[in-house]
Amino acid sequence: EAGVVQSPRYKIIEKKQPVAFWCNPISGHNTLYWYRQNLGQGPELLIRYENEEAVDDSQLPKDRFSAERLKGVDSTLKIQPAELGDSAVYLCASSLRGTANSPLHFGNGTRLTVT
Amino acid sequence: AQSVTQLDSHVSVSEGTPVLLRCNYSSSYSPSLFWYVQHPNKGLQLLLKYTSAATLVKGINGFEAEFKKSETSFHLTKPSAHMSDAAEYFCVVRSGGGATNKLIFGTGTLLAVQP
C-alpha cells in the first residue's frame, strides 16, 4: 500500500510569511494527525482528526496555525504568519481508527526553516 | 499524566556488539508502550509495542524490549548491532485511557554504530 505522502519535503520562508503543508493519508485511514518535531526533540501532537472533525486541537497555537481536512481525506496545515520559532519538521500520520492498537503510519515530514 | 524518559541522548556501539537503549515510563495505570525508529530524512517507523500481553516484546529487525513494572522500564535491546541500525529511536507511551490514541514521545536516543 502507498504510505502517507507529505509535500513539500523542504520549505524555506522568511518570517511573517504564510506557509502551508499538505498531507495525503493512507487510503481508508479515518484518523489523521499532525505532529511538530523540533530539533533534538520528539514529535508533539498538534491536532488529530477523526474523518473531517478535529477531535483534539488543544496543542495547536490557534493564533497563527490552522488546519483543515476537507472530505475526511487530505489535510492541510497552515501557518500565518510564520515566526522563527516555527522552524521544525512537521509530520503527518494516519491510522485506521483513532483507537488504541491502531498503529500510526508516519509520512517523511516537511522540514520548515524560517529565516 | 503519562510520560517517558529516555536516559541517554546518544549511544555509540561497535558493529556486532549489543545495543541497549534505556527508557523509563510514568503512568497511573497499565501503559501501552512503543518504540519507534527514525532514519535520517525518513518518517517514523514502529519497531514494537507493548499492550499488556507478554512482557517481552519482539519487534522488527531483531529488536526486542522488556516491560518491567517493578522498575517502570521498557528498555530496547538488540544482540548484535548492524550499521543500518544507526538512527534515532523514540520511546513512546499512549496517553489517556480507553479509546484514545494520543502518543507521547520521549526526546529520542541517537544510536551511532561504528565499523
mmCIF file of C-alpha atoms in Angstrom:
data_model
loop_
_atom_site.group_PDB
_atom_site.id
_atom_site.type_symbol
_atom_site.label_atom_id
_atom_site.label_comp_id
_atom_site.label_asym_id
_atom_site.label_seq_id
_atom_site.Cartn_x
_atom_site.Cartn_y
_atom_site.Cartn_z
ATOM 1 C CA GLU A 1 0.000 0.000 0.000
ATOM 2 C CA ALA A 2 1.119 3.557 -0.569
ATOM 3 C CA GLY A 3 2.277 5.292 2.586
ATOM 4 C CA VAL A 4 1.443 8.690 3.985
ATOM 5 C CA VAL A 5 2.520 11.333 1.490
ATOM 6 C CA GLN A 6 3.561 14.802 2.521
ATOM 7 C CA SER A 7 4.610 17.804 0.483
ATOM 8 C CA PRO A 8 6.725 19.757 0.185
ATOM 9 C CA ARG A 9 9.710 17.950 1.692
ATOM 10 C CA TYR A 10 11.508 21.180 2.456
ATOM 11 C CA LYS A 11 10.372 24.778 2.747
ATOM 12 C CA ILE A 12 12.371 27.910 3.472
ATOM 13 C CA ILE A 13 10.497 31.132 4.092
ATOM 14 C CA GLU A 14 11.086 34.499 5.694
ATOM 15 C CA LYS A 15 9.397 35.307 8.948
ATOM 16 C CA LYS A 16 5.936 36.824 8.729
ATOM 17 C CA GLN A 17 5.246 34.924 5.501
ATOM 18 C CA PRO A 18 2.495 32.301 5.258
ATOM 19 C CA VAL A 19 3.223 28.632 4.612
ATOM 20 C CA ALA A 20 1.119 25.538 4.026
ATOM 21 C CA PHE A 21 1.818 21.833 4.272
ATOM 22 C CA TRP A 22 -0.168 19.094 2.617
ATOM 23 C CA CYS A 23 -0.791 15.505 3.679
ATOM 24 C CA ASN A 24 -2.396 12.573 1.907
ATOM 25 C CA PRO A 25 -3.054 9.739 4.367
ATOM 26 C CA ILE A 26 -3.193 6.040 3.634
ATOM 27 C CA SER A 27 -6.380 5.160 1.823
ATOM 28 C CA GLY A 28 -9.130 4.139 4.215
ATOM 29 C CA HIS A 29 -7.497 5.628 7.294
ATOM 30 C CA ASN A 30 -10.066 7.625 9.203
ATOM 31 C CA THR A 31 -7.723 9.248 11.691
ATOM 32 C CA LEU A 32 -5.141 11.838 10.742
ATOM 33 C CA TYR A 33 -2.547 13.504 12.965
ATOM 34 C CA TRP A 34 -0.232 16.480 12.607
ATOM 35 C CA TYR A 35 2.887 16.451 14.773
ATOM 36 C CA ARG A 36 5.665 19.013 15.120
ATOM 37 C CA GLN A 37 9.207 17.852 15.811
ATOM 38 C CA ASN A 38 11.672 20.461 16.999
ATOM 39 C CA LEU A 39 15.370 19.822 16.577
ATOM 40 C CA GLY A 40 16.615 17.290 19.117
ATOM 41 C CA GLN A 41 13.130 16.589 20.430
ATOM 42 C CA GLY A 42 10.428 14.005 19.986
ATOM 43 C CA PRO A 43 7.315 14.809 17.967
ATOM 44 C CA GLU A 44 4.475 16.644 19.702
ATOM 45 C CA LEU A 45 0.861 16.353 18.648
ATOM 46 C CA LEU A 46 -0.673 19.495 17.157
ATOM 47 C CA ILE A 47 -4.060 18.220 16.022
ATOM 48 C CA ARG A 48 -5.935 14.965 15.472
ATOM 49 C CA TYR A 49 -8.810 14.418 13.071
ATOM 50 C CA GLU A 50 -11.443 11.728 13.064
ATOM 51 C CA ASN A 51 -12.682 11.873 9.482
ATOM 52 C CA GLU A 52 -13.237 15.614 8.911
ATOM 53 C CA GLU A 53 -13.712 16.522 12.584
ATOM 54 C CA ALA A 54 -10.852 17.903 14.671
ATOM 55 C CA VAL A 55 -11.226 15.946 17.916
ATOM 56 C CA ASP A 56 -8.063 17.141 19.659
ATOM 57 C CA ASP A 57 -6.544 20.521 18.807
ATOM 58 C CA SER A 58 -5.544 21.504 22.318
ATOM 59 C CA GLN A 59 -1.851 21.856 21.364
ATOM 60 C CA LEU A 60 -2.442 23.839 18.178
ATOM 61 C CA PRO A 61 -1.408 27.524 18.502
ATOM 62 C CA LYS A 62 -4.632 28.869 17.150
ATOM 63 C CA ASP A 63 -3.494 32.450 16.755
ATOM 64 C CA ARG A 64 -1.323 31.550 13.785
ATOM 65 C CA PHE A 65 -1.916 27.886 12.982
ATOM 66 C CA SER A 66 -4.922 26.437 11.207
ATOM 67 C CA ALA A 67 -5.731 23.073 9.730
ATOM 68 C CA GLU A 68 -8.428 21.521 7.677
ATOM 69 C CA ARG A 69 -9.358 18.103 6.411
ATOM 70 C CA LEU A 70 -11.935 18.507 3.723
ATOM 71 C CA LYS A 71 -13.963 15.410 2.867
ATOM 72 C CA GLY A 72 -12.093 13.481 5.537
ATOM 73 C CA VAL A 73 -9.158 12.594 3.311
ATOM 74 C CA ASP A 74 -6.324 15.042 2.546
ATOM 75 C CA SER A 75 -5.324 17.623 5.103
ATOM 76 C CA THR A 76 -3.603 20.990 5.032
ATOM 77 C CA LEU A 77 -1.755 22.661 7.900
ATOM 78 C CA LYS A 78 -1.171 26.397 7.587
ATOM 79 C CA ILE A 79 0.927 28.907 9.479
ATOM 80 C CA GLN A 80 0.250 32.606 9.041
ATOM 81 C CA PRO A 81 2.379 34.492 9.814
ATOM 82 C CA ALA A 82 5.390 32.273 10.415
ATOM 83 C CA GLU A 83 7.834 33.034 13.222
ATOM 84 C CA LEU A 84 11.451 31.994 13.677
ATOM 85 C CA GLY A 85 10.431 29.524 16.374
ATOM 86 C CA ASP A 86 8.234 27.650 13.911
ATOM 87 C CA SER A 87 11.298 26.109 12.286
ATOM 88 C CA ALA A 88 10.791 22.375 12.746
ATOM 89 C CA VAL A 89 9.790 19.200 10.958
ATOM 90 C CA TYR A 90 6.041 18.849 10.536
ATOM 91 C CA LEU A 91 4.936 15.222 10.467
ATOM 92 C CA CYS A 92 1.643 13.839 9.289
ATOM 93 C CA ALA A 93 0.443 10.415 10.380
ATOM 94 C CA SER A 94 -2.672 8.365 9.833
ATOM 95 C CA SER A 95 -4.267 5.332 11.409
ATOM 96 C CA LEU A 96 -7.200 3.150 10.543
ATOM 97 C CA ARG A 97 -9.024 4.354 13.628
ATOM 98 C CA GLY A 98 -8.250 6.676 16.494
ATOM 99 C CA THR A 99 -8.440 3.847 18.973
ATOM 100 C CA ALA A 100 -5.683 2.109 20.799
ATOM 101 C CA ASN A 101 -3.860 -0.672 18.977
ATOM 102 C CA SER A 102 -4.436 1.026 15.647
ATOM 103 C CA PRO A 103 -0.848 1.761 14.647
ATOM 104 C CA LEU A 104 0.177 5.163 13.333
ATOM 105 C CA HIS A 105 1.857 5.410 9.946
ATOM 106 C CA PHE A 106 4.035 8.481 9.505
ATOM 107 C CA GLY A 107 4.971 10.416 6.423
ATOM 108 C CA ASN A 108 8.518 11.641 5.788
ATOM 109 C CA GLY A 109 7.688 15.103 7.046
ATOM 110 C CA THR A 110 8.127 18.668 5.838
ATOM 111 C CA ARG A 111 11.213 20.450 7.135
ATOM 112 C CA LEU A 112 10.397 24.130 7.608
ATOM 113 C CA THR A 113 13.096 26.748 8.003
ATOM 114 C CA VAL A 114 12.016 30.268 8.892
ATOM 115 C CA THR A 115 14.688 32.937 8.358
ATOM 116 C CA ALA B 1 -0.312 12.031 33.272
ATOM 117 C CA GLN B 2 1.751 9.631 31.230
ATOM 118 C CA SER B 3 5.340 10.350 30.236
ATOM 119 C CA VAL B 4 8.528 8.639 29.134
ATOM 120 C CA THR B 5 12.143 9.477 29.883
ATOM 121 C CA GLN B 6 14.915 8.325 27.614
ATOM 122 C CA LEU B 7 18.008 8.165 29.742
ATOM 123 C CA ASP B 8 20.618 8.612 27.008
ATOM 124 C CA SER B 9 20.542 11.198 24.251
ATOM 125 C CA HIS B 10 23.411 9.489 22.384
ATOM 126 C CA VAL B 11 24.605 5.880 22.350
ATOM 127 C CA SER B 12 27.561 4.623 20.349
ATOM 128 C CA VAL B 13 28.313 0.931 19.795
ATOM 129 C CA SER B 14 30.558 -1.092 17.549
ATOM 130 C CA GLU B 15 29.074 -3.219 14.815
ATOM 131 C CA GLY B 16 28.331 -6.696 16.115
ATOM 132 C CA THR B 17 28.056 -5.659 19.776
ATOM 133 C CA PRO B 18 24.830 -5.478 21.805
ATOM 134 C CA VAL B 19 22.562 -2.451 21.817
ATOM 135 C CA LEU B 20 20.779 -1.135 24.903
ATOM 136 C CA LEU B 21 18.577 1.957 24.717
ATOM 137 C CA ARG B 22 17.018 2.872 28.030
ATOM 138 C CA CYS B 23 13.509 4.161 28.686
ATOM 139 C CA ASN B 24 11.592 4.727 31.913
ATOM 140 C CA TYR B 25 7.901 5.479 31.936
ATOM 141 C CA SER B 26 5.453 7.138 34.261
ATOM 142 C CA SER B 27 1.828 6.119 34.195
ATOM 143 C CA SER B 28 -1.037 5.989 36.640
ATOM 144 C CA TYR B 29 -2.309 2.777 35.094
ATOM 145 C CA SER B 30 -1.053 -0.063 32.941
ATOM 146 C CA PRO B 31 0.512 1.696 29.975
ATOM 147 C CA SER B 32 0.775 0.954 26.294
ATOM 148 C CA LEU B 33 4.377 1.492 25.253
ATOM 149 C CA PHE B 34 6.082 1.643 21.893
ATOM 150 C CA TRP B 35 9.470 2.084 20.309
ATOM 151 C CA TYR B 36 9.745 3.982 17.030
ATOM 152 C CA VAL B 37 12.803 4.438 14.830
ATOM 153 C CA GLN B 38 13.562 7.410 12.597
ATOM 154 C CA HIS B 39 16.250 7.191 9.954
ATOM 155 C CA PRO B 40 17.628 10.480 8.574
ATOM 156 C CA ASN B 41 15.066 12.333 6.492
ATOM 157 C CA LYS B 42 12.626 9.462 6.845
ATOM 158 C CA GLY B 43 9.326 9.032 8.612
ATOM 159 C CA LEU B 44 8.920 7.309 11.936
ATOM 160 C CA GLN B 45 8.578 3.539 11.809
ATOM 161 C CA LEU B 46 7.071 1.362 14.520
ATOM 162 C CA LEU B 47 9.613 -1.129 15.903
ATOM 163 C CA LEU B 48 7.483 -2.826 18.516
ATOM 164 C CA LYS B 49 4.675 -2.288 21.009
ATOM 165 C CA TYR B 50 3.650 -3.483 24.439
ATOM 166 C CA THR B 51 -0.057 -3.605 25.260
ATOM 167 C CA SER B 52 -0.260 -5.680 28.476
ATOM 168 C CA ALA B 53 0.262 -9.070 26.892
ATOM 169 C CA ALA B 54 3.700 -10.742 27.100
ATOM 170 C CA THR B 55 6.239 -8.611 28.927
ATOM 171 C CA LEU B 56 8.984 -9.483 26.436
ATOM 172 C CA VAL B 57 8.083 -7.980 23.106
ATOM 173 C CA LYS B 58 9.808 -8.835 19.855
ATOM 174 C CA GLY B 59 9.914 -6.317 17.050
ATOM 175 C CA ILE B 60 11.321 -5.908 13.598
ATOM 176 C CA ASN B 61 14.994 -6.074 12.632
ATOM 177 C CA GLY B 62 15.927 -8.206 15.651
ATOM 178 C CA PHE B 63 14.964 -5.650 18.294
ATOM 179 C CA GLU B 64 13.109 -6.537 21.453
ATOM 180 C CA ALA B 65 12.024 -4.774 24.619
ATOM 181 C CA GLU B 66 11.067 -5.952 28.065
ATOM 182 C CA PHE B 67 8.350 -4.340 30.146
ATOM 183 C CA LYS B 68 9.368 -4.282 33.818
ATOM 184 C CA LYS B 69 6.650 -2.882 36.020
ATOM 185 C CA SER B 70 8.767 -3.011 39.189
ATOM 186 C CA GLU B 71 11.379 -0.811 37.529
ATOM 187 C CA THR B 72 8.939 1.223 35.364
ATOM 188 C CA SER B 73 11.235 0.499 32.451
ATOM 189 C CA PHE B 74 10.874 -0.501 28.815
ATOM 190 C CA HIS B 75 14.431 -0.794 27.528
ATOM 191 C CA LEU B 76 15.141 -1.628 23.894
ATOM 192 C CA THR B 77 17.796 -4.219 23.094
ATOM 193 C CA LYS B 78 19.389 -5.988 20.173
ATOM 194 C CA PRO B 79 22.031 -8.718 20.490
ATOM 195 C CA SER B 80 24.198 -7.549 17.618
ATOM 196 C CA ALA B 81 24.237 -4.078 16.078
ATOM 197 C CA HIS B 82 24.317 -3.566 12.326
ATOM 198 C CA MET B 83 25.433 -0.462 10.501
ATOM 199 C CA SER B 84 21.896 0.013 9.230
ATOM 200 C CA ASP B 85 20.645 0.362 12.820
ATOM 201 C CA ALA B 86 22.166 3.847 13.044
ATOM 202 C CA ALA B 87 19.156 6.110 13.561
ATOM 203 C CA GLU B 88 17.193 7.942 16.211
ATOM 204 C CA TYR B 89 14.983 5.875 18.492
ATOM 205 C CA PHE B 90 11.947 7.137 20.361
ATOM 206 C CA CYS B 91 10.254 5.567 23.348
ATOM 207 C CA VAL B 92 6.538 6.360 23.303
ATOM 208 C CA VAL B 93 3.627 5.997 25.706
ATOM 209 C CA ARG B 94 -0.016 6.145 24.777
ATOM 210 C CA SER B 95 -1.725 8.922 26.666
ATOM 211 C CA GLY B 96 -5.126 8.589 28.217
ATOM 212 C CA GLY B 97 -7.245 5.548 28.724
ATOM 213 C CA GLY B 98 -9.995 3.912 26.791
ATOM 214 C CA ALA B 99 -10.161 4.650 23.127
ATOM 215 C CA THR B 100 -7.687 7.480 22.809
ATOM 216 C CA ASN B 101 -4.699 7.005 20.553
ATOM 217 C CA LYS B 102 -2.643 10.041 21.527
ATOM 218 C CA LEU B 103 1.067 9.249 21.654
ATOM 219 C CA ILE B 104 3.578 10.977 23.925
ATOM 220 C CA PHE B 105 7.143 10.757 22.589
ATOM 221 C CA GLY B 106 10.383 10.792 24.509
ATOM 222 C CA THR B 107 13.199 13.088 23.494
ATOM 223 C CA GLY B 108 14.947 10.393 21.489
ATOM 224 C CA THR B 109 18.230 8.477 21.588
ATOM 225 C CA LEU B 110 20.605 8.816 18.685
ATOM 226 C CA LEU B 111 22.307 5.490 18.014
ATOM 227 C CA ALA B 112 25.664 5.520 16.241
ATOM 228 C CA VAL B 113 27.178 2.260 15.009
ATOM 229 C CA GLN B 114 30.923 2.227 14.477
ATOM 230 C CA PRO B 115 32.519 -0.166 11.963
#
